[in-house]
CSV table of C-alpha atoms in Angstrom, one decimal:
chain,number,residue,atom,x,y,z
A,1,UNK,CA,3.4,-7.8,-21.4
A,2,UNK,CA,3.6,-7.0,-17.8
A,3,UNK,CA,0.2,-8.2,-17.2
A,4,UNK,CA,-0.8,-7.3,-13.6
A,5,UNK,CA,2.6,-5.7,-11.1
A,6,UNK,CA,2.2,-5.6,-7.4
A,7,UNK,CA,4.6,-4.3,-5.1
A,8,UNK,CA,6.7,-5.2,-2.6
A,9,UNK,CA,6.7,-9.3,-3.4
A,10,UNK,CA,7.8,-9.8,0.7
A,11,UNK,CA,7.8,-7.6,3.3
A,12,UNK,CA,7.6,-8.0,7.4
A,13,UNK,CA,5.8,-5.5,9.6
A,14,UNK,CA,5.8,-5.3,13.2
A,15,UNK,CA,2.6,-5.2,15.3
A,16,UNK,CA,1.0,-1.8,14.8
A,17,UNK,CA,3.1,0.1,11.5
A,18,UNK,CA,1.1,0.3,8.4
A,19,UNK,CA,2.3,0.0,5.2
A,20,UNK,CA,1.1,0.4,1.6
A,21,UNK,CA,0.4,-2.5,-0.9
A,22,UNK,CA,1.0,-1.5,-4.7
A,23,UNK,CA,-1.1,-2.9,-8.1
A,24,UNK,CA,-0.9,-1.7,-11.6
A,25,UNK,CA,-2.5,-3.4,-14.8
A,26,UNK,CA,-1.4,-2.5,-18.3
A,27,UNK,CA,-4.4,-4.1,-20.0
A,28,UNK,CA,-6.9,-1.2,-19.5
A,29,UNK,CA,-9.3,-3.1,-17.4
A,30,UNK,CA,-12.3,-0.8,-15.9
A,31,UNK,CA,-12.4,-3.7,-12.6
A,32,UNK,CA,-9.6,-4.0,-9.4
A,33,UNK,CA,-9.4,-6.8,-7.0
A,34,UNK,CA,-7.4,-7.6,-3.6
A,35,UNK,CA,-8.0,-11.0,-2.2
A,36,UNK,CA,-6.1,-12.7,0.5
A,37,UNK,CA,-5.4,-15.9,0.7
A,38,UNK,CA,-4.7,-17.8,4.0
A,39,UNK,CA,-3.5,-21.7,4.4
A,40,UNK,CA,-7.2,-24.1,3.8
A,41,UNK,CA,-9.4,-20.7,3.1
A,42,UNK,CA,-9.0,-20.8,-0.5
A,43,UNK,CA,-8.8,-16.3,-1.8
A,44,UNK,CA,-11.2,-13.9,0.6
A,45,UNK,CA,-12.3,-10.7,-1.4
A,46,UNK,CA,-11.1,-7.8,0.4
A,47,UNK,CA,-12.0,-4.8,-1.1
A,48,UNK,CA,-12.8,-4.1,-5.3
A,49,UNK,CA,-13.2,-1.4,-7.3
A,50,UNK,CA,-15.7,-1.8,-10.5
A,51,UNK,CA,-14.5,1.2,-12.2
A,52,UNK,CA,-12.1,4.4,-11.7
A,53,UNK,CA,-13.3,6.1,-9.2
A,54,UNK,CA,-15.2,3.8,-7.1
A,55,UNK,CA,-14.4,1.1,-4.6
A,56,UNK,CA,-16.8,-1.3,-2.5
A,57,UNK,CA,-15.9,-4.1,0.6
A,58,UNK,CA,-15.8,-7.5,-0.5
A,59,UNK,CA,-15.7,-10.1,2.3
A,60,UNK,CA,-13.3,-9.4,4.3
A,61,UNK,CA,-12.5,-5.4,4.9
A,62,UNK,CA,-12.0,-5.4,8.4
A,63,UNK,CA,-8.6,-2.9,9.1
A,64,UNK,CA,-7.7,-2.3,5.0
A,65,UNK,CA,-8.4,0.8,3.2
A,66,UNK,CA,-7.9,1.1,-0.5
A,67,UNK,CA,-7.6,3.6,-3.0
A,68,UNK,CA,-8.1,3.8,-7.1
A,69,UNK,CA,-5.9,6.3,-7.8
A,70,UNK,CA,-6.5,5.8,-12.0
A,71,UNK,CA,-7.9,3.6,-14.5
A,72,UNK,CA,-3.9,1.6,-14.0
A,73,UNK,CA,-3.5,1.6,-10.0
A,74,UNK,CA,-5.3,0.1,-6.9
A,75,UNK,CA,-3.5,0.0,-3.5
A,76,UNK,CA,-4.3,-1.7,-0.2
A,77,UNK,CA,-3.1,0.0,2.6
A,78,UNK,CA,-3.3,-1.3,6.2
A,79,UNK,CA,-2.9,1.7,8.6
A,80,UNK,CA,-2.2,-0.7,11.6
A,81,UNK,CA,-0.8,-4.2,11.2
A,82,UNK,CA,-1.8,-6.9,13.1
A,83,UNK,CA,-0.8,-10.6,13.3
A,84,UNK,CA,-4.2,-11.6,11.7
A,85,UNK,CA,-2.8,-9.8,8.7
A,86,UNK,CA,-0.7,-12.1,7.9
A,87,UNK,CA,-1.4,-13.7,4.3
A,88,UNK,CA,-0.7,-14.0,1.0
A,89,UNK,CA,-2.1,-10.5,-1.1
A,90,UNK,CA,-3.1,-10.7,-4.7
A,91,UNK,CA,-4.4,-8.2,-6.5
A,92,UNK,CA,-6.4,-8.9,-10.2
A,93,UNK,CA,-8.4,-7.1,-12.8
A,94,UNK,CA,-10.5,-7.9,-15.6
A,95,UNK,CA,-12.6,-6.1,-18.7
A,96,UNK,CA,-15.6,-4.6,-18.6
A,97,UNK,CA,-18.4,-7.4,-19.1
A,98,UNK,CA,-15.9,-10.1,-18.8
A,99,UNK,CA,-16.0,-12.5,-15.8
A,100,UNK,CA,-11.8,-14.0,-16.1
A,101,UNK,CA,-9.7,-12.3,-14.0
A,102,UNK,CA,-5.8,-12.0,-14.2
A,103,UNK,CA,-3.9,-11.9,-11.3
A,104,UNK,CA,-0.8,-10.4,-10.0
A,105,UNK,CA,2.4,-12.6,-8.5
A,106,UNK,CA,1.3,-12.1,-4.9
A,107,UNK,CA,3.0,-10.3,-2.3
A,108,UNK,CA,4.0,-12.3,0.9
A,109,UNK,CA,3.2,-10.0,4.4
A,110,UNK,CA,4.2,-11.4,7.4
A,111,UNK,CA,3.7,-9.3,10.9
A,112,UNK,CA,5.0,-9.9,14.1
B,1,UNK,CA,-24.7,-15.9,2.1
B,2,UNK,CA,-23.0,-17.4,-1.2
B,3,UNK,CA,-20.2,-20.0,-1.3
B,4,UNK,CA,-18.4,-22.5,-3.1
B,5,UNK,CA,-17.2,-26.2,-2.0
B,6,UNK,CA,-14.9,-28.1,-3.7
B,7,UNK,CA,-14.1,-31.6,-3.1
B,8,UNK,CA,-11.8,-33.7,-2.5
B,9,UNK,CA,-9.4,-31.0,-0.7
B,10,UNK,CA,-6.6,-33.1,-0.8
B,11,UNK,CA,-5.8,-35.9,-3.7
B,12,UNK,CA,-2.6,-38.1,-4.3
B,13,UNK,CA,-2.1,-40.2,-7.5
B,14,UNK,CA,0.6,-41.7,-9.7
B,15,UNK,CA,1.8,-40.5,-13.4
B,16,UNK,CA,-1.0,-41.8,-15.7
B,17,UNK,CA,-3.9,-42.0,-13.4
B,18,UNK,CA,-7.3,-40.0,-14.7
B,19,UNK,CA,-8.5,-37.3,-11.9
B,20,UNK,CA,-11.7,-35.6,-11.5
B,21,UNK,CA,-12.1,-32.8,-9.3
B,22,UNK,CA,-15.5,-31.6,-8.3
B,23,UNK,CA,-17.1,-28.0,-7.8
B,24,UNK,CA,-20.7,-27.1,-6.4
B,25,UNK,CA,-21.8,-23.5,-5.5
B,26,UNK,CA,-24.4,-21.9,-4.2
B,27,UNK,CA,-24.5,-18.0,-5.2
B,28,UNK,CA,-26.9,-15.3,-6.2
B,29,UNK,CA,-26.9,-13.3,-9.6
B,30,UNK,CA,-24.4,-16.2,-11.3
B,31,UNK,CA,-22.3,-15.2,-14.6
B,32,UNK,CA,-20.0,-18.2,-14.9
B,33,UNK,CA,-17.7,-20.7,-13.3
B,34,UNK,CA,-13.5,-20.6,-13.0
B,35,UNK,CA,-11.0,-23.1,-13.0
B,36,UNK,CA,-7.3,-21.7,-11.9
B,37,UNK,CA,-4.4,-23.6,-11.4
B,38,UNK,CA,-2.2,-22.8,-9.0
B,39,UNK,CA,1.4,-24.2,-8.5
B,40,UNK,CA,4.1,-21.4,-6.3
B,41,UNK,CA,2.3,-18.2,-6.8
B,42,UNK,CA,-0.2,-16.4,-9.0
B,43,UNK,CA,-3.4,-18.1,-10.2
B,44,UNK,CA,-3.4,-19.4,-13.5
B,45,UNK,CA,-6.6,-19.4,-15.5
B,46,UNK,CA,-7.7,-22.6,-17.2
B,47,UNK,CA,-11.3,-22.3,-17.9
B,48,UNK,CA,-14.8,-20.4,-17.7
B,49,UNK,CA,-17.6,-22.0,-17.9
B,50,UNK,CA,-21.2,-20.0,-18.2
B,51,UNK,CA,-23.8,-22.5,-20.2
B,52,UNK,CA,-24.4,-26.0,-19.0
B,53,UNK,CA,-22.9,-29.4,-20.9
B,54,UNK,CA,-20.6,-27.9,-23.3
B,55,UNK,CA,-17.3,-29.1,-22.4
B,56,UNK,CA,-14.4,-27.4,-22.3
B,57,UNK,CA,-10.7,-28.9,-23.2
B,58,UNK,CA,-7.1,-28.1,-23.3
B,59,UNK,CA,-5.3,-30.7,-23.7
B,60,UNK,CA,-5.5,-33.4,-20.9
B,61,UNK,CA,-7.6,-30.9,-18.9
B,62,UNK,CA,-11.4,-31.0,-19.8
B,63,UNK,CA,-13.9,-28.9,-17.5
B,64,UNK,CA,-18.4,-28.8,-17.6
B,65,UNK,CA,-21.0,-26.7,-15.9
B,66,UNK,CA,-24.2,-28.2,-14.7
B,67,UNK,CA,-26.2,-25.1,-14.2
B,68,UNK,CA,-28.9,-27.1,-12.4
B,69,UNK,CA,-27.1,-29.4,-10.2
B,70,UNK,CA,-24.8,-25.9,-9.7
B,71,UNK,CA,-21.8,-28.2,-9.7
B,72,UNK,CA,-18.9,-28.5,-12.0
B,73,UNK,CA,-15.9,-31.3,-12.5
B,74,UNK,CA,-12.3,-30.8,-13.8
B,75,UNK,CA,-11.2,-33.7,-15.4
B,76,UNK,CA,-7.5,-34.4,-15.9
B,77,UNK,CA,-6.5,-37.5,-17.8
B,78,UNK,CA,-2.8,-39.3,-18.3
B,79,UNK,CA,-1.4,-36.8,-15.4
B,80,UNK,CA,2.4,-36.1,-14.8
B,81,UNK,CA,4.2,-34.7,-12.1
B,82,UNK,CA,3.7,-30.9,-13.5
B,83,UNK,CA,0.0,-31.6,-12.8
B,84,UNK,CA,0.7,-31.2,-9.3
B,85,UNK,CA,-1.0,-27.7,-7.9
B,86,UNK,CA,-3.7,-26.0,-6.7
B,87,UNK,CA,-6.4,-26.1,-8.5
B,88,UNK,CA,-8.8,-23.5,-7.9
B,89,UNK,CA,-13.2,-23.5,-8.4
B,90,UNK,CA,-14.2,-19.9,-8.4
B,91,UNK,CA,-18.1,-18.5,-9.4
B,92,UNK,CA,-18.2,-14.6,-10.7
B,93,UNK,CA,-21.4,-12.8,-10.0
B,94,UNK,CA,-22.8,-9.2,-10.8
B,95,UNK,CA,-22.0,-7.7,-7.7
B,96,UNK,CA,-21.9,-3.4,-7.1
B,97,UNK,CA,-21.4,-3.0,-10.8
B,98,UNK,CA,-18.7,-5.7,-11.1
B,99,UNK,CA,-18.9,-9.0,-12.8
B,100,UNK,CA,-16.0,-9.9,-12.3
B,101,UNK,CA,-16.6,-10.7,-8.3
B,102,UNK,CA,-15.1,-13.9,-7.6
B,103,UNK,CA,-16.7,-16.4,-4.7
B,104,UNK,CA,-13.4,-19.0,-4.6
B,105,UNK,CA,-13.5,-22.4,-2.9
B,106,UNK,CA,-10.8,-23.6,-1.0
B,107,UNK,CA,-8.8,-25.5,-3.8
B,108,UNK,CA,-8.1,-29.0,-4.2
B,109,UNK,CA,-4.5,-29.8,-3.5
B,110,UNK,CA,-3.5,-32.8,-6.2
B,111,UNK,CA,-0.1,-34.5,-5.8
B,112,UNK,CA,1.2,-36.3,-8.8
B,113,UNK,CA,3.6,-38.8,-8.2
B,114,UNK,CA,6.2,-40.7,-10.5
């Protein structure tokens, strides 16, 4: 079972490209996550989207941009990278009326 | 504003030692409590917790919810060195249709040593 996919696992920007952040689930879950996690903040909530069709801003949203482009895919897409952008990405799902998520392997971003 | 606080951040032991980590929360519209380890990359789930005083095991690893001190300990007895993670305290609430919104604290970071 694939589980949750994301795409790229590493990349490096420079200051001002954007770039696109890939997720797909294979477990039919209605619900999409994309945290970031940064050394001592434990995972932010970034943007989510409860079912297909609809996303919200979670904690932190401030220069990302998502899209749920089916019930399997939800990308993060940063139009203009900055050095604050730097983190560790996950992206998770989970069922309908359940509460554990499952999380992809994380992809690295660094921008310089 | 919600949040979670988990304590100690940091915690160093030997092989054999018994550890409990700790969990309190404070957040609106509640459904249950996480634990996720997390050793080189993704989050692995251990348990969920969403009624108070049942205990949870798996193994070494035992985990309950006190719904009205909001808290929650992870207890891990006879550790080893593959013990040594992450471990990660997260609350889900009903949030814009979602349960499944996850509040995380900042992880306690446990070194096992031999």
């Amino acid at each position: 079972n694939a589980g949750v996919t994301q795409t790229p696992k590493f990349q490096v920007l420079k200051t001002g490209q954007s770039m696109t952040l890939q997720c797909a689930q294979d477990m039919n879950h209605n619900s999409m996550y994309w945290y970031r996690q940064d050394p001592g903040m434990g995972l932010r909530l970034i943007y989510y989207s409860a079912s297909e069709g609809t996303t919200d801003k979670g904690e932190v949203p401030n220069g990302y941009n998502v899209s749920r482009l089916n019930k399997r895919e939800f990308s993060l897409r940063l139009e203009s990278a900055a050095p604050s952008q730097t983190s560790v990405y996950f992206c998770a799902s989970n069922l309908e009326g359940s509460t554990e998520a499952f999380f992809g392997q994380g992809t690295r971003l660094t921008v310089v | 504003e919600d949040k979670v606080v988990q304590s100690p951040l940091s915690l160093v032991v030997h092989e054999g030692d018994t550890v409990t980590l700790n969990c309190s929360y404070e957040v609106t519209n509640f459904r249950s409590l996480l634990w996720y380890k997390q050793e080189k990359k993704a989050p692995t789930f251990l348990f969920m917790l969403t009624s108070s005083g049942i205990e949870k095991k798996s193994g070494r690893l035992s985990s309950i919810l006190d719904k009205k001190e909001l808290s929650s300990i992870l207890n891990i007895t006879a550790t080893q060195t593959g013990d040594s993670a992450i471990y990660l305290c997260a609350v889900a609430r009903y949030y814009g249709g979602s349960q499944g919104n996850l509040i995380f604290g900042k992880g306690t970071k446990l070194s096992v040593k031999p």
